XYZ file of N, CA and C in Angstrom:
759
model
N 72.022 20.544 87.409
C 70.986 20.987 86.472
C 71.634 21.743 85.316
N 70.973 21.716 84.163
C 71.523 22.357 82.978
C 70.602 23.465 82.485
N 71.201 24.564 82.069
C 70.491 25.610 81.342
C 71.062 25.573 79.932
N 70.290 25.059 78.971
C 70.863 24.804 77.648
C 71.887 23.704 77.819
N 73.140 23.990 77.538
C 74.192 22.999 77.758
C 75.146 23.456 78.850
N 74.702 24.448 79.648
C 75.542 24.982 80.702
C 75.043 24.529 82.074
N 75.929 24.086 82.961
C 75.496 23.680 84.289
C 75.032 24.879 85.106
N 73.953 24.679 85.869
C 73.466 25.750 86.730
C 74.368 25.867 87.953
N 74.689 27.084 88.320
C 75.540 27.319 89.469
C 74.890 26.798 90.742
N 75.701 26.267 91.659
C 75.179 25.809 92.943
C 74.587 26.954 93.745
N 74.998 28.183 93.421
C 74.473 29.341 94.140
C 72.990 29.531 93.874
N 72.477 28.874 92.816
C 71.055 28.986 92.508
C 70.206 28.113 93.430
N 70.855 27.260 94.214
C 70.111 26.381 95.119
C 70.496 26.709 96.558
N 69.508 27.040 97.362
C 69.732 27.359 98.767
C 68.774 26.523 99.608
N 69.343 25.591 100.357
C 68.490 24.735 101.171
C 67.557 23.931 100.286
N 66.260 24.026 100.578
C 65.264 23.303 99.785
C 64.629 24.167 98.707
N 65.136 25.393 98.531
C 64.544 26.290 97.544
C 65.480 26.485 96.357
N 64.897 26.730 95.209
C 65.660 26.978 93.991
C 65.380 28.391 93.521
N 66.442 29.138 93.282
C 66.292 30.482 92.725
C 66.049 30.352 91.218
N 64.886 30.789 90.770
C 64.566 30.723 89.347
C 64.959 32.029 88.673
N 65.386 31.941 87.439
C 65.656 33.157 86.691
C 65.302 32.927 85.214
N 65.112 34.024 84.507
C 64.622 33.970 83.137
C 65.775 33.793 82.160
N 65.570 32.903 81.193
C 66.592 32.694 80.163
C 66.078 33.122 78.791
N 64.835 33.600 78.745
C 64.228 33.967 77.463
C 65.003 35.038 76.722
N 65.464 36.060 77.465
C 66.205 37.139 76.837
C 67.498 36.664 76.207
N 68.206 35.785 76.920
C 69.453 35.226 76.403
C 69.212 34.391 75.153
N 68.147 33.575 75.206
C 67.820 32.740 74.048
C 67.446 33.607 72.847
N 66.710 34.692 73.102
C 66.296 35.587 72.030
C 67.510 36.252 71.381
N 68.412 36.752 72.229
C 69.625 37.380 71.691
C 70.430 36.381 70.870
N 70.592 35.173 71.406
C 71.399 34.168 70.721
C 70.786 33.790 69.383
N 69.444 33.723 69.340
C 68.748 33.374 68.103
C 69.079 34.378 67.002
N 68.951 35.678 67.312
C 69.205 36.699 66.306
C 70.701 36.913 66.070
N 71.511 36.615 67.072
C 72.964 36.692 66.891
C 73.404 35.667 65.853
N 72.845 34.461 65.950
C 73.194 33.406 64.997
C 72.773 33.779 63.573
N 71.645 34.446 63.446
C 71.124 34.785 62.120
C 71.777 36.036 61.532
N 71.960 37.055 62.384
C 72.370 38.364 61.879
C 73.809 38.740 62.210
N 74.459 37.965 63.053
C 75.833 38.283 63.419
C 75.944 39.548 64.250
N 75.041 39.705 65.217
C 75.030 40.915 66.030
C 76.356 41.136 66.758
N 76.907 40.071 67.331
C 78.144 40.197 68.115
C 79.284 40.738 67.270
N 79.392 40.239 66.041
C 80.476 40.687 65.154
C 80.294 42.155 64.774
N 79.053 42.548 64.449
C 78.788 43.929 64.030
C 79.027 44.902 65.176
N 78.561 44.532 66.376
C 78.676 45.421 67.530
C 80.087 45.413 68.110
N 80.682 44.223 68.207
C 81.937 44.058 68.934
C 83.117 44.820 68.380
N 83.141 45.094 67.089
C 84.315 45.727 66.481
C 84.464 47.195 66.861
N 83.472 47.771 67.537
C 83.539 49.196 67.870
C 84.196 49.466 69.225
N 84.654 48.436 69.917
C 85.334 48.640 71.199
C 86.505 47.678 71.262
N 87.704 48.205 71.461
C 88.910 47.380 71.449
C 89.552 47.244 72.821
N 89.156 48.079 73.780
C 89.748 48.029 75.108
C 88.678 47.695 76.144
N 89.126 47.067 77.241
C 88.210 46.750 78.324
C 87.300 45.592 77.964
N 86.159 45.521 78.636
C 85.205 44.440 78.412
C 84.683 44.491 76.978
N 84.551 43.333 76.303
C 84.064 43.308 74.916
C 82.687 43.959 74.807
N 82.518 44.812 73.820
C 81.264 45.541 73.651
C 80.092 44.609 73.364
N 80.339 43.559 72.579
C 79.246 42.642 72.240
C 78.745 41.894 73.471
N 79.638 41.610 74.432
C 79.212 40.918 75.653
C 78.352 41.834 76.525
N 78.724 43.107 76.601
C 77.924 44.054 77.381
C 76.577 44.270 76.704
N 76.576 44.389 75.375
C 75.320 44.546 74.643
C 74.426 43.336 74.855
N 75.014 42.150 74.842
C 74.263 40.916 75.074
C 73.612 40.944 76.452
N 74.382 41.377 77.436
C 73.873 41.472 78.805
C 72.652 42.392 78.871
N 72.801 43.602 78.327
C 71.737 44.596 78.441
C 70.519 44.215 77.610
N 70.749 43.770 76.372
C 69.633 43.398 75.506
C 68.873 42.218 76.085
N 69.577 41.241 76.627
C 68.937 40.059 77.189
C 67.985 40.421 78.334
N 68.401 41.359 79.167
C 67.562 41.766 80.286
C 66.426 42.677 79.841
N 66.739 43.646 78.970
C 65.735 44.628 78.560
C 64.716 44.048 77.592
N 65.050 42.962 76.916
C 64.096 42.327 76.011
C 62.955 41.677 76.783
N 63.211 41.329 78.024
C 62.202 40.666 78.857
C 61.374 41.678 79.642
N 62.019 42.757 80.074
C 61.337 43.726 80.943
C 61.975 45.109 80.769
N 61.168 46.160 80.609
C 61.725 47.517 80.467
C 62.229 48.048 81.806
N 63.494 47.822 82.095
C 64.064 48.213 83.373
C 65.258 49.138 83.147
N 65.790 49.696 84.226
C 66.936 50.590 84.139
C 68.217 49.794 83.894
N 69.267 50.489 83.482
C 70.568 49.849 83.299
C 71.066 49.299 84.636
N 70.860 50.059 85.704
C 71.250 49.607 87.040
C 70.578 48.276 87.373
N 69.263 48.199 87.152
C 68.523 46.972 87.460
C 68.964 45.836 86.545
N 69.245 46.146 85.289
C 69.683 45.112 84.345
C 71.002 44.497 84.788
N 71.932 45.324 85.251
C 73.226 44.832 85.715
C 73.041 43.981 86.972
N 72.200 44.449 87.894
C 71.955 43.696 89.133
C 71.364 42.322 88.821
N 70.381 42.287 87.920
C 69.755 41.006 87.589
C 70.703 40.099 86.820
N 71.549 40.678 85.986
C 72.520 39.874 85.243
C 73.517 39.211 86.188
N 73.891 39.924 87.242
C 74.802 39.347 88.236
C 74.110 38.208 88.975
N 72.844 38.422 89.340
C 72.095 37.391 90.056
C 71.882 36.149 89.193
N 71.675 36.370 87.879
C 71.376 35.265 86.975
C 72.619 34.522 86.496
N 73.798 35.046 86.836
C 75.024 34.411 86.406
C 75.477 34.814 85.020
N 74.735 35.744 84.360
C 75.144 36.234 83.046
C 76.395 37.078 83.181
N 76.496 37.782 84.299
C 77.643 38.640 84.582
C 78.419 38.040 85.738
N 79.716 37.951 85.589
C 80.546 37.394 86.648
C 80.366 38.189 87.932
N 80.245 37.497 89.037
C 80.003 38.166 90.316
C 81.269 38.793 90.893
N 82.427 38.449 90.331
C 83.660 39.038 90.836
C 83.760 40.490 90.385
N 84.475 41.298 91.128
C 84.608 42.708 90.775
C 83.497 43.526 91.393
N 83.620 44.817 91.324
C 82.649 45.704 91.936
C 81.488 45.960 90.988
N 80.314 46.115 91.588
C 79.130 46.418 90.795
C 79.303 47.722 90.042
N 79.978 48.696 90.667
C 80.181 49.990 90.029
C 80.957 49.857 88.729
N 81.934 48.930 88.689
C 82.711 48.729 87.479
C 81.834 48.218 86.335
N 80.938 47.274 86.661
C 80.024 46.744 85.649
C 79.081 47.834 85.161
N 78.638 48.661 86.080
C 77.756 49.767 85.698
C 78.481 50.765 84.796
N 79.689 51.137 85.194
C 80.461 52.078 84.388
C 80.729 51.509 83.001
N 81.057 50.224 82.924
C 81.310 49.591 81.631
C 80.047 49.597 80.775
N 78.897 49.383 81.412
C 77.628 49.368 80.690
C 77.285 50.746 80.148
N 77.489 51.777 80.973
C 77.202 53.146 80.521
C 78.165 53.560 79.401
N 79.441 53.191 79.541
C 80.397 53.502 78.477
C 80.012 52.784 77.180
N 79.570 51.532 77.324
C 79.163 50.752 76.156
C 77.977 51.397 75.456
N 77.012 51.874 76.231
C 75.849 52.536 75.643
C 76.274 53.794 74.883
N 77.248 54.509 75.449
C 77.762 55.695 74.769
C 78.391 55.351 73.427
N 79.172 54.267 73.399
C 79.819 53.837 72.155
C 78.781 53.376 71.139
N 77.777 52.636 71.626
C 76.711 52.190 70.733
C 75.978 53.384 70.136
N 75.735 54.403 70.967
C 75.053 55.597 70.477
C 75.863 56.337 69.434
N 77.160 56.458 69.672
C 78.029 57.172 68.733
C 78.113 56.471 67.377
N 77.962 55.158 67.387
C 78.089 54.376 66.149
C 76.760 53.766 65.699
N 75.669 54.315 66.215
C 74.349 53.718 65.986
C 73.995 53.620 64.505
N 74.261 54.666 63.750
C 73.879 54.657 62.332
C 74.599 53.550 61.567
N 75.906 53.418 61.797
C 76.670 52.383 61.099
C 76.227 50.990 61.530
N 76.044 50.819 62.849
C 75.643 49.504 63.378
C 74.282 49.105 62.824
N 73.323 50.025 62.875
C 71.976 49.650 62.440
C 71.908 49.437 60.937
N 72.653 50.231 60.170
C 72.659 50.042 58.717
C 73.137 48.649 58.361
N 74.194 48.175 59.035
C 74.730 46.848 58.754
C 73.747 45.757 59.163
N 73.098 45.945 60.322
C 72.109 44.959 60.769
C 70.924 44.926 59.803
N 70.461 46.115 59.393
C 69.282 46.184 58.536
C 69.544 45.560 57.166
N 70.760 45.701 56.653
C 71.092 45.082 55.368
C 70.975 43.563 55.471
N 71.397 43.013 56.605
C 71.273 41.560 56.797
C 69.817 41.153 56.978
N 69.043 41.997 57.675
C 67.603 41.731 57.855
C 66.922 41.627 56.489
N 67.257 42.540 55.579
C 66.633 42.525 54.251
C 66.974 41.254 53.481
N 68.222 40.795 53.622
C 68.653 39.592 52.906
C 67.989 38.343 53.463
N 67.880 38.250 54.782
C 67.397 37.020 55.425
C 65.874 36.971 55.519
N 65.240 38.105 55.878
C 63.797 38.096 56.145
C 62.954 38.664 55.001
N 63.566 39.331 54.037
C 62.866 39.894 52.877
C 61.617 40.683 53.270
N 61.737 41.678 54.143
C 60.556 42.441 54.549
C 59.987 43.257 53.388
N 58.660 43.379 53.350
C 57.980 44.192 52.345
C 58.074 45.653 52.781
N 58.799 46.463 52.033
C 59.032 47.860 52.390
C 58.218 48.822 51.533
N 57.161 48.320 50.910
C 56.367 49.169 50.025
C 55.525 50.181 50.800
N 55.231 49.889 52.076
C 54.501 50.820 52.939
C 55.268 50.956 54.244
N 55.472 52.198 54.694
C 56.222 52.450 55.935
C 55.408 53.365 56.841
N 55.292 52.973 58.102
C 54.594 53.775 59.101
C 55.613 54.566 59.915
N 55.360 55.854 60.089
C 56.241 56.684 60.909
C 55.448 57.336 62.031
N 56.024 57.363 63.223
C 55.373 58.041 64.341
C 56.442 58.575 65.292
N 56.036 59.540 66.098
C 56.942 60.170 67.058
C 56.280 60.200 68.420
N 57.038 59.916 69.448
C 56.523 60.014 70.809
C 57.573 60.689 71.679
N 57.322 60.746 72.977
C 58.280 61.374 73.891
C 58.318 60.609 75.199
N 59.403 60.788 75.938
C 59.494 60.227 77.277
C 60.221 61.226 78.161
N 59.851 61.290 79.417
C 60.403 62.329 80.297
C 61.425 61.757 81.271
N 62.189 62.656 81.886
C 63.246 62.298 82.820
C 62.974 62.943 84.175
N 63.387 62.235 85.226
C 63.334 62.813 86.565
C 64.637 63.522 86.914
N 65.710 63.169 86.233
C 67.002 63.789 86.493
C 67.206 65.030 85.649
N 68.446 65.537 85.657
C 68.730 66.770 84.926
C 70.044 66.689 84.157
N 70.562 65.476 83.919
C 71.877 65.332 83.305
C 71.846 64.878 81.845
N 70.658 64.737 81.264
C 70.567 64.327 79.860
C 70.672 65.567 78.976
N 71.690 65.609 78.119
C 71.927 66.803 77.304
C 70.828 67.040 76.277
N 70.123 65.981 75.869
C 69.047 66.130 74.888
C 67.720 66.523 75.524
N 67.620 66.350 76.842
C 66.339 66.575 77.507
C 65.999 68.064 77.551
N 64.848 68.400 76.983
C 64.347 69.771 76.986
C 62.859 69.737 77.310
N 62.355 70.838 77.777
C 60.919 70.925 77.984
C 60.228 71.208 76.652
N 59.162 70.481 76.396
C 58.417 70.649 75.157
C 57.022 70.093 75.319
N 56.313 69.926 74.194
C 54.961 69.363 74.269
C 55.057 67.920 74.752
N 54.463 67.627 75.898
C 54.609 66.313 76.529
C 53.440 65.405 76.181
N 53.713 64.332 75.460
C 52.681 63.352 75.163
C 52.417 62.456 76.363
N 53.283 62.558 77.375
C 53.074 61.834 78.635
C 52.302 62.687 79.638
N 51.913 63.886 79.223
C 51.191 64.828 80.095
C 52.019 65.195 81.330
N 53.349 65.359 81.090
C 54.232 65.813 82.164
C 55.039 67.018 81.667
N 54.384 68.143 81.429
C 55.102 69.319 80.941
C 56.094 69.885 81.944
N 56.015 69.409 83.199
C 56.932 69.892 84.227
C 58.288 69.198 84.167
N 58.416 68.171 83.320
C 59.655 67.384 83.256
C 60.381 67.597 81.920
N 61.725 67.598 81.951
C 62.461 67.609 80.689
C 62.262 66.277 79.972
N 62.316 66.282 78.653
C 62.020 65.070 77.903
C 62.868 64.984 76.640
N 62.809 63.817 75.996
C 63.368 63.620 74.664
C 62.236 63.172 73.755
N 62.415 63.322 72.442
C 61.455 62.797 71.485
C 62.070 61.587 70.789
N 61.229 60.629 70.447
C 61.663 59.371 69.845
C 60.904 59.166 68.548
N 61.630 58.958 67.455
C 61.005 58.678 66.167
C 61.187 57.222 65.798
N 60.144 56.618 65.226
C 60.223 55.211 64.831
C 59.517 55.023 63.495
N 60.157 54.297 62.589
C 59.564 53.941 61.313
C 59.636 52.430 61.143
N 58.502 51.813 60.836
C 58.454 50.374 60.575
C 57.750 50.141 59.238
N 57.887 48.935 58.720
C 57.086 48.575 57.555
C 55.717 48.101 58.023
N 54.807 47.852 57.071
C 53.424 47.545 57.436
C 53.117 46.056 57.460
N 53.733 45.292 56.563
C 53.379 43.882 56.398
C 54.332 42.982 57.172
N 53.834 41.800 57.548
C 54.686 40.807 58.200
C 55.777 40.318 57.235
N 57.017 40.117 57.703
C 57.496 40.398 59.062
C 57.747 41.891 59.259
N 57.207 42.428 60.362
C 57.373 43.848 60.658
C 58.737 44.066 61.302
N 59.511 45.000 60.754
C 60.846 45.282 61.276
C 60.997 46.788 61.470
N 61.773 47.217 62.454
C 62.054 48.648 62.601
C 63.017 49.093 61.511
N 62.570 49.969 60.636
C 63.421 50.467 59.557
C 64.401 51.502 60.091
N 63.906 52.318 61.025
C 64.770 53.347 61.598
C 64.181 53.831 62.911
N 65.052 54.149 63.857
C 64.634 54.810 65.096
C 65.626 55.927 65.379
N 65.159 56.939 66.096
C 66.024 58.082 66.381
C 65.582 58.762 67.663
N 66.508 59.492 68.251
C 66.229 60.265 69.472
C 66.640 61.699 69.209
N 65.805 62.653 69.658
C 66.102 64.064 69.439
C 65.714 64.874 70.665
N 66.028 66.157 70.617
C 65.725 67.052 71.738
C 64.222 67.051 72.037
N 63.915 67.247 73.300
C 62.522 67.182 73.740
C 61.643 68.296 73.233
N 62.234 69.374 72.723
C 61.427 70.486 72.225
C 61.371 70.512 70.697
N 61.789 69.428 70.052
C 61.801 69.393 68.588
C 60.422 69.009 68.064
N 59.909 69.778 67.112
C 58.602 69.508 66.521
C 58.657 68.210 65.718
N 57.535 67.485 65.692
C 57.491 66.205 64.978
C 57.878 66.355 63.509
N 57.433 67.437 62.875
C 57.739 67.639 61.455
C 59.241 67.811 61.234
N 59.896 68.547 62.119
C 61.340 68.742 62.024
C 62.079 67.445 62.308
N 61.588 66.674 63.262
C 62.187 65.385 63.601
C 62.155 64.468 62.370
N 61.012 64.404 61.706
C 60.888 63.558 60.510
C 61.807 64.060 59.398
N 61.873 65.366 59.230
C 62.722 65.957 58.193
C 64.171 65.504 58.347
N 64.677 65.506 59.583
C 66.062 65.091 59.831
C 66.226 63.588 59.628
N 65.220 62.811 60.022
C 65.291 61.360 59.859
C 65.242 60.939 58.394
N 64.506 61.701 57.593
C 64.238 61.262 56.227
C 65.507 61.166 55.376
N 66.505 61.953 55.670
C 67.756 61.895 54.910
C 68.375 60.505 54.986
N 68.258 59.851 56.139
C 68.765 58.489 56.288
C 67.710 57.465 55.875
N 66.453 57.786 56.169
C 65.364 56.861 55.894
C 65.238 56.549 54.408
N 65.431 57.554 53.559
C 65.253 57.344 52.120
C 66.306 56.410 51.536
N 67.408 56.193 52.277
C 68.430 55.256 51.829
C 68.074 53.820 52.193
N 67.060 53.645 53.044
C 66.734 52.308 53.550
C 65.471 51.719 52.936
N 64.705 52.535 52.225
C 63.492 52.027 51.588
C 63.561 52.338 50.094
N 62.887 51.549 49.269
C 62.982 51.750 47.816
C 62.126 52.910 47.320
N 62.393 53.364 46.130
C 61.538 54.357 45.484
C 60.135 53.773 45.328
N 59.138 54.606 45.465
C 57.763 54.145 45.370
C 57.139 53.789 46.701
N 57.934 53.783 47.778
C 57.400 53.480 49.113
C 56.339 54.509 49.512
N 55.264 54.028 50.130
C 54.215 54.898 50.654
C 54.507 55.194 52.115
N 54.784 56.453 52.451
C 55.034 56.865 53.828
C 53.710 57.274 54.464
N 53.393 56.671 55.600
C 52.141 56.953 56.314
C 52.479 57.610 57.647
N 51.910 58.797 57.906
C 52.203 59.508 59.152
C 51.016 60.389 59.531
N 51.033 60.887 60.774
C 49.909 61.689 61.245
C 50.132 63.175 60.954
N 49.178 63.988 61.391
C 49.199 65.415 61.063
C 50.389 66.143 61.651
N 50.938 65.639 62.759
C 52.073 66.312 63.391
C 53.308 66.339 62.511
N 53.458 65.327 61.667
C 54.626 65.223 60.785
C 54.399 65.992 59.477
N 53.146 66.170 59.122
C 52.808 66.759 57.827
C 53.260 68.214 57.719
N 53.975 68.516 56.653
C 54.379 69.892 56.325
C 54.687 69.942 54.844
N 54.641 71.124 54.260
C 54.950 71.263 52.842
C 56.372 70.805 52.541
N 57.303 71.115 53.457
C 58.695 70.722 53.242
C 58.846 69.204 53.219
N 58.166 68.509 54.174
C 58.266 67.056 54.223
C 57.588 66.410 53.010
N 56.467 66.986 52.570
C 55.824 66.472 51.363
C 56.772 66.569 50.163
N 57.473 67.695 50.053
C 58.405 67.885 48.943
C 59.570 66.902 49.025
N 60.091 66.687 50.254
C 61.179 65.730 50.435
C 60.768 64.347 49.942
N 59.552 63.955 50.279
C 59.064 62.625 49.901
C 58.857 62.540 48.391
N 58.257 63.571 47.806
C 58.046 63.572 46.355
C 59.382 63.551 45.600
N 60.330 64.365 46.067
C 61.633 64.436 45.402
C 62.366 63.098 45.442
N 62.083 62.289 46.484
C 62.700 60.966 46.608
C 61.923 59.896 45.839
N 60.937 60.333 45.043
C 60.115 59.425 44.231
C 59.316 58.462 45.106
N 58.833 58.969 46.231
C 57.975 58.198 47.126
C 56.610 58.868 47.215
N 55.715 58.224 47.973
C 54.364 58.737 48.142
C 54.084 58.920 49.633
N 53.020 59.661 49.950
C 52.664 59.838 51.364
C 51.154 59.756 51.545
N 50.756 59.341 52.741
C 49.357 59.301 53.156
C 49.287 59.892 54.554
N 48.466 60.919 54.729
C 48.345 61.563 56.035
C 46.943 62.129 56.183
N 46.607 62.567 57.370
C 45.300 63.174 57.625
C 45.341 64.650 57.245
N 44.248 65.150 56.701
C 44.172 66.564 56.348
C 44.014 67.405 57.604
N 44.703 68.521 57.647
C 44.519 69.476 58.727
C 43.266 70.305 58.434
N 42.407 70.448 59.428
C 41.152 71.172 59.226
C 41.427 72.663 59.371
N 41.875 73.299 58.296
C 42.155 74.730 58.315
C 40.926 75.481 57.789
N 40.975 76.783 57.784
C 39.795 77.596 57.471
C 39.221 77.336 56.083
N 40.026 77.254 55.007
C 39.428 76.954 53.698
C 38.641 75.649 53.693
N 39.159 74.620 54.412
C 38.435 73.357 54.468
C 37.147 73.505 55.276
N 37.200 74.258 56.382
C 35.996 74.489 57.185
C 34.922 75.179 56.346
N 35.356 76.144 55.533
C 34.412 76.877 54.678
C 33.739 75.937 53.690
N 34.538 75.025 53.117
C 33.977 74.062 52.173
C 33.033 73.091 52.872
N 33.391 72.685 54.106
C 32.550 71.755 54.868
C 31.204 72.374 55.219
N 31.216 73.699 55.495
C 29.969 74.355 55.874
C 28.952 74.353 54.731
N 29.434 74.270 53.499
C 28.526 74.203 52.359
C 27.722 72.908 52.355
N 28.279 71.887 53.006
C 27.639 70.556 53.010
C 27.218 70.176 54.420
N 26.914 71.146 55.253
C 26.622 70.895 56.658
C 25.512 69.884 56.854
N 24.476 69.970 56.032
C 23.328 69.057 56.183
C 23.698 67.612 55.918
N 24.757 67.415 55.148
C 25.163 66.056 54.780
C 26.207 65.463 55.724
N 26.790 66.304 56.566
C 27.871 65.830 57.427
C 27.343 64.993 58.587
N 28.135 64.011 58.963
C 27.820 63.173 60.127
C 28.701 63.582 61.291
N 28.210 63.417 62.537
C 29.058 63.775 63.713
C 30.349 62.972 63.699
């Protein structure tokens, strides 16, 4: 049997049963690799040991199909034949964790290069950009960024990180920027730090859309100084409440 142009391993057939596995993640990675040159951009950041682009391919292929742990991704990659079954599982895990560390250290350079190619090939409309921040918590205690803070997962008992994401509004929708920060960082501060890089990725005149958590006088000034615009919800502070009370009879629930 063939998967693409590759023969399926005999290990996939046991007796009268066939072990099925997903190839969608691999096909997806290969599709964008052909268009954007992901392997070349990623691979140059690791010169020793297993090639970084191959490890990235392994992890992305598995995680694109299902949000699972690195441990589970490695196990499934071994079962699917994406990862050679020779050698110890611990070695593959260690290589994967080291690879993630290298990707993290070089994330800004890697993503900038990928995004430049995205703009050339897909021509995304960047006139409007949506920004939002969320959080995710940890059960362990070894993440240096994990801190206790306002939990959007309603788990204030767990350490967490905050995640910022900015995308454009019109099709094709692409992630303009993503970032990870300490779990106790306020959304407004998170956006402030992201904006220094974000303003290099979108043109002047872009409309930034965000919620009240990001809104601050400092962030408004940053956006204006960059010759951009913003749209956000008004915070209902006392002067606004006073003005609203004048029109109480006209207000709707």
